[in-house]
Short mmCIF file of C-alpha atoms and ligand atoms in Angstrom, two decimals:
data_model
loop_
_atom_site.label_atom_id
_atom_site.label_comp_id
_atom_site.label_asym_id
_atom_site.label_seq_id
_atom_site.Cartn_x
_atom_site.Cartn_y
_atom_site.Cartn_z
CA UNK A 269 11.58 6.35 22.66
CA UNK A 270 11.47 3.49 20.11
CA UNK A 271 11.61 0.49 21.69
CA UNK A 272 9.89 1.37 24.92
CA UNK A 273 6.67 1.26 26.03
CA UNK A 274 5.20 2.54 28.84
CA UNK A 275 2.97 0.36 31.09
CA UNK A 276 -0.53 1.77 32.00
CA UNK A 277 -2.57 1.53 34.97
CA UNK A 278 -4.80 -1.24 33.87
CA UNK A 279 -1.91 -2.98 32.45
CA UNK A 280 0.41 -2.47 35.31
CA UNK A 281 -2.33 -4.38 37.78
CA UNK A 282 -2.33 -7.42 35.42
CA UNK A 283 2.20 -7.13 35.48
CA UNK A 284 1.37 -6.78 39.59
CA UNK A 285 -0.62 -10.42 39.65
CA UNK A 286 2.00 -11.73 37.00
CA UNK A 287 5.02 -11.11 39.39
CA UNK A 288 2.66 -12.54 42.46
CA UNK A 289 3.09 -15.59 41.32
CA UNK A 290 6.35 -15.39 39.63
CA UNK A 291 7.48 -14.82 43.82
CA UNK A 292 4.91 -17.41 44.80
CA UNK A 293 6.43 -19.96 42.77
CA UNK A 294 9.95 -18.67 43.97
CA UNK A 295 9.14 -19.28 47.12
CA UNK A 296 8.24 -22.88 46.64
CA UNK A 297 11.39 -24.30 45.04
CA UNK A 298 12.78 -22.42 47.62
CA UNK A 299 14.74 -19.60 45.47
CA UNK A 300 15.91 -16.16 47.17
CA UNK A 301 15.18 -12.72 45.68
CA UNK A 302 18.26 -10.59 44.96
CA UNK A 303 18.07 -7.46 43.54
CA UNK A 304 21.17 -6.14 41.56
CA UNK A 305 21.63 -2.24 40.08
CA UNK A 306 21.16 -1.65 36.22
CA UNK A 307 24.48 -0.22 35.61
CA UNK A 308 27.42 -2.46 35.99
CA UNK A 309 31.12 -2.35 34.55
CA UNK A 310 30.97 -2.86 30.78
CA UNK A 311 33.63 -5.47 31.22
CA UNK A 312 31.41 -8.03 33.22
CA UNK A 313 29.54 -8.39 30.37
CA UNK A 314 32.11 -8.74 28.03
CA UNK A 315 33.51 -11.45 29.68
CA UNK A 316 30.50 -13.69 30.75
CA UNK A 317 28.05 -13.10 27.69
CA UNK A 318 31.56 -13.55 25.35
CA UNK A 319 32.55 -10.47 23.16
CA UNK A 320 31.82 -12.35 19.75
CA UNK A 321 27.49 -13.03 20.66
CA UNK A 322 25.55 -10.38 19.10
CA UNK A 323 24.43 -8.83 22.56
CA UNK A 324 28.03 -7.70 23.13
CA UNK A 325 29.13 -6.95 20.00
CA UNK A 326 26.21 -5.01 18.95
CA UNK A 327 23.28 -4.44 21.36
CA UNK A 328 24.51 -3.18 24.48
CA UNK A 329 24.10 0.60 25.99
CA UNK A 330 26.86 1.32 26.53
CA UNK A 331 28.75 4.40 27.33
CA UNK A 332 31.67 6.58 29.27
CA UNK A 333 30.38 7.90 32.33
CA UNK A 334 31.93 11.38 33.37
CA UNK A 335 34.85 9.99 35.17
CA UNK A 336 35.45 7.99 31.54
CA UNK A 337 34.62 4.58 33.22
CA UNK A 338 32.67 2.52 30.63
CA UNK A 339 29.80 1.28 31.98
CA UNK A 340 26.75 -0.60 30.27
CA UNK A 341 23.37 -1.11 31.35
CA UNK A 342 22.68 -4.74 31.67
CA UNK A 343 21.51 -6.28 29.08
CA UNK A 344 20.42 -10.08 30.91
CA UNK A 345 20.27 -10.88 34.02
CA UNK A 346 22.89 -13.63 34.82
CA UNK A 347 26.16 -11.90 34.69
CA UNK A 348 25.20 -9.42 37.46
CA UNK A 349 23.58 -12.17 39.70
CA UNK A 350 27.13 -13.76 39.70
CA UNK A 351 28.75 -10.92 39.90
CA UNK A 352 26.82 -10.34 43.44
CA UNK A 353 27.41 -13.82 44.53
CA UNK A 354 30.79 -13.37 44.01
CA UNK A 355 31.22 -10.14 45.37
CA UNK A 356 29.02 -10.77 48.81
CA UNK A 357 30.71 -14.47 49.06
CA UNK A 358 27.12 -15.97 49.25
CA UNK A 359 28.41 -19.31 48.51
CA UNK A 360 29.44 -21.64 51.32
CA UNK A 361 32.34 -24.20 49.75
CA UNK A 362 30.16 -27.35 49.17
CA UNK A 363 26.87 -25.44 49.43
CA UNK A 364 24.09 -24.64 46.96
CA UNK A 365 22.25 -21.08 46.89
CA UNK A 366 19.56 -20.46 45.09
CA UNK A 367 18.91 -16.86 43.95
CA UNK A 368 16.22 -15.33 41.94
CA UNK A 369 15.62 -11.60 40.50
CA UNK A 370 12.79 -9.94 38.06
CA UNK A 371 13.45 -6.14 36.29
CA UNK A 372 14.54 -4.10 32.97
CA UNK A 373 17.12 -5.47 31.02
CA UNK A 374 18.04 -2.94 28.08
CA UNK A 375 19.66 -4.27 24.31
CA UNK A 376 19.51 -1.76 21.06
CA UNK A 377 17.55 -4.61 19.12
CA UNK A 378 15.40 -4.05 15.92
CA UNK A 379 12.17 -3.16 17.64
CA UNK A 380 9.62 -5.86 16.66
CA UNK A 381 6.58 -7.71 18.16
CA UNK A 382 8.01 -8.73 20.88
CA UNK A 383 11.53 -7.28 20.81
CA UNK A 384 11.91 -4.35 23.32
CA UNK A 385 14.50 -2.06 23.60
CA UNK A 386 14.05 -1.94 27.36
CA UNK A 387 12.31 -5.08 28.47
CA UNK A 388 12.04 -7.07 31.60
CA UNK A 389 13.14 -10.48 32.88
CA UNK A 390 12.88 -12.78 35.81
CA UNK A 391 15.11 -15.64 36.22
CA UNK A 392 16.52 -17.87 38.63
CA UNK A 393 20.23 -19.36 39.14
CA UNK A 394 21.08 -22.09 41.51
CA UNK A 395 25.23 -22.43 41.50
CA UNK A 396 27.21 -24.80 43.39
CA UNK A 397 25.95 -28.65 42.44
CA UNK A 398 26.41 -30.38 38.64
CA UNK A 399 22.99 -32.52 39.19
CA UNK A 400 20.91 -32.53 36.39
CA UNK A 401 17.71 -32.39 38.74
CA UNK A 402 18.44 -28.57 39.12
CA UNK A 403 18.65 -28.74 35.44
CA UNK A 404 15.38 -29.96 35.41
CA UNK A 405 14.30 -27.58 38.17
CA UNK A 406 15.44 -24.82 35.85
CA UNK A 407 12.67 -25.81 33.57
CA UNK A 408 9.97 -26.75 36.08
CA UNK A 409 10.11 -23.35 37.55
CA UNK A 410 8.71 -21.47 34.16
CA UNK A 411 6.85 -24.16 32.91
CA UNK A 412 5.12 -23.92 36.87
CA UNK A 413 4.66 -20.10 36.63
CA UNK A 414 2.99 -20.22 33.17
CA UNK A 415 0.35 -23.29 34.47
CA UNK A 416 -0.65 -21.51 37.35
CA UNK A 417 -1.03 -18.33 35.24
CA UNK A 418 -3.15 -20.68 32.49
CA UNK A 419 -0.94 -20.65 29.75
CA UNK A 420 -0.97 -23.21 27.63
CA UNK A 421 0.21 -24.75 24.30
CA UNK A 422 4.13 -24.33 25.62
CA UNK A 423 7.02 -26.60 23.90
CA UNK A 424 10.35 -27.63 25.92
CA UNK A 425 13.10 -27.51 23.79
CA UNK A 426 15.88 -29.60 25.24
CA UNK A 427 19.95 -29.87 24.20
CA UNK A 428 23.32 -30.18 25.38
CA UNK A 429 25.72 -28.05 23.65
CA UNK A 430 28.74 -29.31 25.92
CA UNK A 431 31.52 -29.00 27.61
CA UNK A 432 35.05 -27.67 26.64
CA UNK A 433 36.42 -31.00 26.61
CA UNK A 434 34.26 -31.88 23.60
CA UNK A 435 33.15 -29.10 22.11
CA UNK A 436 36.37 -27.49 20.72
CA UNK A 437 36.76 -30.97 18.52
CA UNK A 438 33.29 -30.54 17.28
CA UNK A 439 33.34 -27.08 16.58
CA UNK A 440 36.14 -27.85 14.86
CA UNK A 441 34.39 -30.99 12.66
CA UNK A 442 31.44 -28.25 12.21
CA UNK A 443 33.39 -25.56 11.07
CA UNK A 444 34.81 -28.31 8.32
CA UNK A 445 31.28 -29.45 7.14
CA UNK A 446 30.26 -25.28 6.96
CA UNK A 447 33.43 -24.06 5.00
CA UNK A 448 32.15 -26.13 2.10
CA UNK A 449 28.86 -24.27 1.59
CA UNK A 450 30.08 -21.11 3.02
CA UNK A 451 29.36 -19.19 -0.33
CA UNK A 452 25.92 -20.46 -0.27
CA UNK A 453 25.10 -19.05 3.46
CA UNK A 454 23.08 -16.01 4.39
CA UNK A 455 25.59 -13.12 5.00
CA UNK A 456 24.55 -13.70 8.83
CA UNK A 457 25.61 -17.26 9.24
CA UNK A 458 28.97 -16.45 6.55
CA UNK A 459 29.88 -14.45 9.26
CA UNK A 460 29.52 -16.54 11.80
CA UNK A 461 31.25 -19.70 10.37
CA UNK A 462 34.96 -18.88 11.90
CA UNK A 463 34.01 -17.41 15.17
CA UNK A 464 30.53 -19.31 15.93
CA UNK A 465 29.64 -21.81 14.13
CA UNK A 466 27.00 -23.53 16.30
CA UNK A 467 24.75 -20.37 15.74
CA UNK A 468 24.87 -21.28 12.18
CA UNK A 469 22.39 -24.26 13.24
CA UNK A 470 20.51 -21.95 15.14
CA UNK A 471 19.62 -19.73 12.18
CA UNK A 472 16.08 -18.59 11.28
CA UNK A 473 17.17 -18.67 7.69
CA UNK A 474 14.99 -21.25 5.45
CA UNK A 475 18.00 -21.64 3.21
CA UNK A 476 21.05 -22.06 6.11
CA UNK A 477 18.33 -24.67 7.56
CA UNK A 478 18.10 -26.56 4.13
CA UNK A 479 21.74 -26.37 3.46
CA UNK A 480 22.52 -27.14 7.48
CA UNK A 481 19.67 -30.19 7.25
CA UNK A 482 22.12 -33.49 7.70
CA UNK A 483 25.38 -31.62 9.92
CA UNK A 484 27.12 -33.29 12.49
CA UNK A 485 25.44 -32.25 15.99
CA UNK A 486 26.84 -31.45 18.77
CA UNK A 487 24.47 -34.05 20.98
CA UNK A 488 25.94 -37.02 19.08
CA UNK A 489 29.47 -35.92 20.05
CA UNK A 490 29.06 -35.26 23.73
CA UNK A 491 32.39 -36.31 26.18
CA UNK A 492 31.52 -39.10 28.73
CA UNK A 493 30.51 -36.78 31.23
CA UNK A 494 27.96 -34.59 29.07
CA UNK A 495 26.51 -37.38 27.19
CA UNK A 496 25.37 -39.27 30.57
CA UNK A 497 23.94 -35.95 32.21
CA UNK A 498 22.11 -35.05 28.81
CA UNK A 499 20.59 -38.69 29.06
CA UNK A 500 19.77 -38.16 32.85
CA UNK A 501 18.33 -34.98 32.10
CA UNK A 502 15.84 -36.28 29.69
CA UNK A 503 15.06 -39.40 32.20
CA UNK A 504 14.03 -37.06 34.83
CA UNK A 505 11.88 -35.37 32.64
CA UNK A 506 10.25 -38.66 31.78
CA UNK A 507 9.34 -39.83 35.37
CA UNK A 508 8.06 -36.34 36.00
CA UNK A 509 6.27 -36.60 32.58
CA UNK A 510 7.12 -33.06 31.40
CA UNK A 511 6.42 -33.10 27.42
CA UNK A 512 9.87 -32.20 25.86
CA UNK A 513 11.31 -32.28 22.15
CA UNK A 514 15.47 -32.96 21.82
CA UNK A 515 16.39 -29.72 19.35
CA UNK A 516 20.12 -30.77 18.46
CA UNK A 517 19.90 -27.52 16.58
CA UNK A 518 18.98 -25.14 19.96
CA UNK A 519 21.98 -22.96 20.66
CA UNK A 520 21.22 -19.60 22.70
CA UNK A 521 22.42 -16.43 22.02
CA UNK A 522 24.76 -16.50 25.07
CA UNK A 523 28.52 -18.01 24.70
CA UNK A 524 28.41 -19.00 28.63
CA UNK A 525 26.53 -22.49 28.27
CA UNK A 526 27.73 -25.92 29.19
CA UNK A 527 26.12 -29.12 28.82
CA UNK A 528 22.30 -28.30 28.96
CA UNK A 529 20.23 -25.85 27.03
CA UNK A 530 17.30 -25.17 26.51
CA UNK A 531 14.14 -23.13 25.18
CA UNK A 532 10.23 -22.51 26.37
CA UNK A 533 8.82 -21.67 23.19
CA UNK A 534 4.57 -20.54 22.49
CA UNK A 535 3.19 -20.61 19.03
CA UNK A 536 1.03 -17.53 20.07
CA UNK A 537 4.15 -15.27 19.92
CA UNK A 538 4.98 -15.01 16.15
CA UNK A 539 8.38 -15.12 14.97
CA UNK A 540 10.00 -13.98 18.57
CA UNK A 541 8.61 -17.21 19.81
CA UNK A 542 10.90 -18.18 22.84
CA UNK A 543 8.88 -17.26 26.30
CA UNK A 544 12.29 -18.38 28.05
CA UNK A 545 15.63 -20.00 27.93
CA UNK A 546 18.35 -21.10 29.91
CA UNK A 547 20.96 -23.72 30.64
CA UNK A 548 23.92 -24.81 32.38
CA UNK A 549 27.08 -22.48 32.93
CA UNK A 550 29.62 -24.58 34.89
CA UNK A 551 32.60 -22.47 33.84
CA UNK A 552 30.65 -18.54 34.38
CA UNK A 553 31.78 -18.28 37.93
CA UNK A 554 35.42 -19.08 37.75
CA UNK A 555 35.54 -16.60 34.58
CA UNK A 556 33.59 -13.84 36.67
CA UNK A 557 36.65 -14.43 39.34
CA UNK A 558 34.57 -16.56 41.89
CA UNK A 559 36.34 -19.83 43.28
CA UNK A 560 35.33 -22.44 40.48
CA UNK A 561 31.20 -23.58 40.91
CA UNK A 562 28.99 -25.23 38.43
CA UNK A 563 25.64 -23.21 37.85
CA UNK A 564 22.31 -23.30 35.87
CA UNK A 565 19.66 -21.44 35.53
CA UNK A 566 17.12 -19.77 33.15
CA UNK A 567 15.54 -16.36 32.14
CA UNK A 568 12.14 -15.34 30.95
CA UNK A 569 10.56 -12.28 29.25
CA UNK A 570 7.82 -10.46 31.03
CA UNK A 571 6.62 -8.98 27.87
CA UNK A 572 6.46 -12.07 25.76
CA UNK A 573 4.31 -13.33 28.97
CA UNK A 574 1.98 -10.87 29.12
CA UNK A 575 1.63 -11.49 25.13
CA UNK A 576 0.90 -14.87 25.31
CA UNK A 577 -1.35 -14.00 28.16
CA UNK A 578 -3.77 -11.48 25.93
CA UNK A 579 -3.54 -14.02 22.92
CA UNK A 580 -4.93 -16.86 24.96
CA UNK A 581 -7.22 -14.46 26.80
CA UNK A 582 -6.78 -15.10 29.93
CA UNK A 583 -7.91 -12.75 32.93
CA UNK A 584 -5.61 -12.48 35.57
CA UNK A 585 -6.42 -9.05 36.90
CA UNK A 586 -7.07 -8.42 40.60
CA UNK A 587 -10.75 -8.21 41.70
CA UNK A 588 -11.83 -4.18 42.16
CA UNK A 589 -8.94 -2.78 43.97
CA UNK A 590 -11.46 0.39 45.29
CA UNK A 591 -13.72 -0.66 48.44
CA UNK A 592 -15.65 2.47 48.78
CA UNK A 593 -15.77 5.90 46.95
CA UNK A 594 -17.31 8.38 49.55
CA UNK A 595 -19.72 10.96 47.72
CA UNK A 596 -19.86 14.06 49.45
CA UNK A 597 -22.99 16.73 48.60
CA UNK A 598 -21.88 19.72 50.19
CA UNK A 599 -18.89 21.31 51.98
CA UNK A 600 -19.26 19.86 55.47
CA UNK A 601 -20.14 16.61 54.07
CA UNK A 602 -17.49 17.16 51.47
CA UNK A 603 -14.83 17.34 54.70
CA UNK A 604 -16.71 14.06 56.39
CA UNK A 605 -16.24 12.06 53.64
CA UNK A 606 -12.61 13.14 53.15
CA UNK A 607 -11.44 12.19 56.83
CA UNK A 608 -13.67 9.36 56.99
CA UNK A 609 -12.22 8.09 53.63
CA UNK A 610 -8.29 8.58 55.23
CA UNK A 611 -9.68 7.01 58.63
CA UNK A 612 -10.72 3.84 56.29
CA UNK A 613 -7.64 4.24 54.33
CA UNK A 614 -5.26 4.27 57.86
CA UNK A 615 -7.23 0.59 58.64
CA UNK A 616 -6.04 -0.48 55.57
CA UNK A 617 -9.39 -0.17 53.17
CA UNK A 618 -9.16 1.15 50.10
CA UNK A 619 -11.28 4.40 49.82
CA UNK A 620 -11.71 7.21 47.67
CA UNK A 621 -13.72 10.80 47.62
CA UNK A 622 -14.46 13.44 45.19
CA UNK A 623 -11.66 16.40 45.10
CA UNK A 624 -13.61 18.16 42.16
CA UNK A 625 -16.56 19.61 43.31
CA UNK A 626 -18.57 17.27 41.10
CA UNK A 627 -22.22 16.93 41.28
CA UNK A 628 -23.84 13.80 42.82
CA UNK A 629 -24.11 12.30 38.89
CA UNK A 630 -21.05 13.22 37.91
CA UNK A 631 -19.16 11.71 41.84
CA UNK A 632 -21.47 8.72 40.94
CA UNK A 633 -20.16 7.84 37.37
CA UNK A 634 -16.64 8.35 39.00
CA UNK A 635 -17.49 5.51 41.66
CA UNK A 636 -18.59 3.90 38.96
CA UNK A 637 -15.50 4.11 36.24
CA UNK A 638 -13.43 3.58 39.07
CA UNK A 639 -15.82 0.00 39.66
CA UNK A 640 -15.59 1.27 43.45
CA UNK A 641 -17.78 -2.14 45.54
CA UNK A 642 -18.92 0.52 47.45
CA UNK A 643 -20.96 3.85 47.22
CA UNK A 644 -21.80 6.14 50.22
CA UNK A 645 -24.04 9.28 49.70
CA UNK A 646 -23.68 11.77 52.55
CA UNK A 647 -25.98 15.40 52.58
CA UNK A 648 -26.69 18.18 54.96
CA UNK A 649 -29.85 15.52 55.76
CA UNK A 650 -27.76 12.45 56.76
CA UNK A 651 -24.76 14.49 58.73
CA UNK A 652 -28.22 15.89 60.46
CA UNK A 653 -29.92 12.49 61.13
CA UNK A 654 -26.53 10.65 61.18
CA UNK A 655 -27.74 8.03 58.89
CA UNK A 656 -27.04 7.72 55.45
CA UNK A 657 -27.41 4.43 52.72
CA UNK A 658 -24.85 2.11 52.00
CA UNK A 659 -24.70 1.14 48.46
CA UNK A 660 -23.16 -2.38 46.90
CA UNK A 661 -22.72 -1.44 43.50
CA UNK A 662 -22.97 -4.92 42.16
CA UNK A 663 -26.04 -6.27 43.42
CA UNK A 664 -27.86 -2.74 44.19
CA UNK A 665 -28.09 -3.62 47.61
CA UNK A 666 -28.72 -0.86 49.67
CA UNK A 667 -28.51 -0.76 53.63
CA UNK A 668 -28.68 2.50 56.40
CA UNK A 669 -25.53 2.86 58.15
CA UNK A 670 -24.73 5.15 61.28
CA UNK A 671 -22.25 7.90 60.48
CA UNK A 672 -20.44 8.51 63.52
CA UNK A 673 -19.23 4.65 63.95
CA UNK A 674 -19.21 3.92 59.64
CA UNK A 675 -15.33 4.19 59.60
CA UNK A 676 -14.65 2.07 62.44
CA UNK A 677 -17.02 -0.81 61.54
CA UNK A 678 -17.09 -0.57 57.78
CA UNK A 679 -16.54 -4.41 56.84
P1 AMP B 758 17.92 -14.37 26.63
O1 AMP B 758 18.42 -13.55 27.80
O2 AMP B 758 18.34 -13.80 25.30
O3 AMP B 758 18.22 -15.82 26.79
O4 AMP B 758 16.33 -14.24 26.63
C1 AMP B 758 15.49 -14.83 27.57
C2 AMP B 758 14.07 -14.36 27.37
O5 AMP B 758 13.99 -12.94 27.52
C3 AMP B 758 13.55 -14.59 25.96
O6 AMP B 758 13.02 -15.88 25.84
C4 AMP B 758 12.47 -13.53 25.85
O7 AMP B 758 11.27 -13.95 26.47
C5 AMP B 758 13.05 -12.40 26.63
N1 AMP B 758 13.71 -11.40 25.76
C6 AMP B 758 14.98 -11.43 25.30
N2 AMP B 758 15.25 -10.35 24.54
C7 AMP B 758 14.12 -9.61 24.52
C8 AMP B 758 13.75 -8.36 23.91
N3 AMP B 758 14.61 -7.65 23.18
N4 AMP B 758 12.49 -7.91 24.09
C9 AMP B 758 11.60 -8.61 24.84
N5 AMP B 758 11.90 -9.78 25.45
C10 AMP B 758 13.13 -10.28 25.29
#
């Protein structure tokens, strides 16, 4: 289906040492895993996301089930985390949580280099405190994930997009500035002028950049309580010496953002060049119907990862997963090496036999494509003697082994 993609064995080990450390890293800034369903209510969406961003209004599956409930299959992963929160009262009054999650997200996007259809996300969301270290937490924890994987050549994109106490005037002072060149707009940001005009900054169009060059932003005309957490924000960032640009222009795609936003971008992903994004919501849980508590967090594409991860060409794969591929010559050593190999497998080693009736070549360029560490030749000869030879496929190494004890002692 366009817009999918199916991941393969060899790819799916790489994903496997990806989300290894994605939970590693968890683990140290001490986020919890939660795990939400795909299909939710349509309205939770609606009212988190905000009916006017593009995901909403254009990109979500959604649909009446049989009992004519419309439900929608979630297209981010912040809404439902909340949702859950809300619903399971994790949050102690005057406590933090910290919650985590990684799986397919689905949006009806123009299918691109790295725009899925059905595409997958981990993220984290800490709710319940307004500091601006979790801010800053928010963007340690991807920026941590893609050192230890070896990516490099990120940029931190940093804004505040504020509050409702100062961003209705602004919006306001935009929207006057905008209705002036309206005419000249792409039909895109013409659109948006009315409704949302801070994604008219945010627009990929040369000429709405040009024409949007010297506009009021919305950093210079922050309230007194975003303008001193945008300048603590970019303090902490100093003394931890995290590079960072200020992008007065950054606005994501998402309506639910107060104070902080911001962007992970990599110049080895083409035009779709944001790895992840995120920000503060300190408004999303009252709105979802949860007693009021400030939140932030961020989200990050899998895909866009393992992009960036081929580009720079690193190797991240696991070592050979296969230990030993038993080669059996005839029937009864055909059975011996089948219950020895499920006696190794019950102790936890990975093992593997022939189930083709193969011929000693062919069983040995199986071991082989499978890059088994291990080769074992059994015969009528060694189940007679009860010796056989031992074979360490990357050095050649070859040593005699006694049969009857091999699949209780083997390594
Ligand atoms: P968002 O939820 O829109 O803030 O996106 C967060 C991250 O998810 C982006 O930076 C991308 O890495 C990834 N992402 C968003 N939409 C898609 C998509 N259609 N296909 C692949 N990755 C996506």
């Amino acid at each position: 289906m366009k817009g999918t993609r199916d991941i393969l064995p060899d790819e799916a080990e790489l994903w496997r040492t990806v989300e290894q450390t994605i939970h590693e890293v968890m683990r140290n800034f001490n986020y919890r895993e939660i795990r939400t369903p795909v299909l939710e209510q349509t309205e939770l969406f609606a009212r988190s996301i905000g009916e006017l961003t593009d995901i909403v209004s254009k990109e979500m599956y959604t649909f009446a089930d049989r009992s004519g409930e419309s439900v929608t299959m979630r297209p981010e992963g912040t809404a439902s985390t909340l949702r859950a929160f809300i619903q399971n009262n994790l949050g102690e009054q005057g406590s933090l949580t910290k919650l985590y999650y990684l799986g397919p997200m689905f949006r009806q996007e123009r299918p691109q280099a790295g725009r899925l259809r059905q595409f997958h996300q981990f993220g984290a969301e800490a709710v319940g405190s307004m500091a601006p270290e979790l801010d800053v937490e928010m963007m340690l924890v991807p920026l941590d994930i893609c050192n230890r994987l070896g990516i490099s050549k990120t940029s931190l994109l940093v804004n505040s997009v504020g509050c409702q106490r100062c961003r209705p005037a602004y919006k306001e002072l935009l929207k006057a500035e905008l209705i002036k060149i309206r005419t000249k707009l792409s039909p895109e940001s013409r659109a948006r002028v009315d409704q949302n005009p801070l994604r008219v900054l945010d627009s990929k169009d040369e000429g709405d950049r040009k024409l949007t060059a010297s506009m009021p932003l919305m950093k210079d005309h922050l309230c007194d309580e975003c303008s001193p957490h945008f300048s603590r924000v970019q303090d902490l960032l100093k003394a931890l010496r995290i590079p960072f640009v200020i992008d007065g222009r950054l606005v994501r795609g998402l309506d639910y953002y107060t104070k902080t936003a911001f962007e992970i971008t990599s110049r080895d992903l083409g035009s779709q060049d944001a790895l992840a994004g995120g920000g503060r919501y300190d408004l999303l849980v009252e709105e979802l119907g949860g007693k009021p508590a400030p939140g932030v967090g961020f989200a990050a594409g899998m895909e866009r990862l393992m992009m960036v991860l081929e580009k720079q060409e690193i190797k991240t794969a696991l070592g050979s997963a296969l230990k030993i591929f038993l080669i059996g010559l005839d029937s009864e050593s055909r059975s011996w090496a089948f219950e020895t190999a499920c006696a190794l497998r019950a102790r936890g080693i990975s093992a593997e036999t022939d189930y083709l009736e193969r011929s000693l070549k062919a069983q040995l360029r199986e071991a082989n494509r499978q890059k088994a560490e291990y080769v074992l030749v059994v015969g009528g000869q060694e189940l007679q003697s009860g010796a056989a030879k031992l074979k360490e496929m990357a050095t050649g190494k070859e040593s005699v082994v006694a049969l009857s004890t091999f699949a209780h002692t083997f390594i």
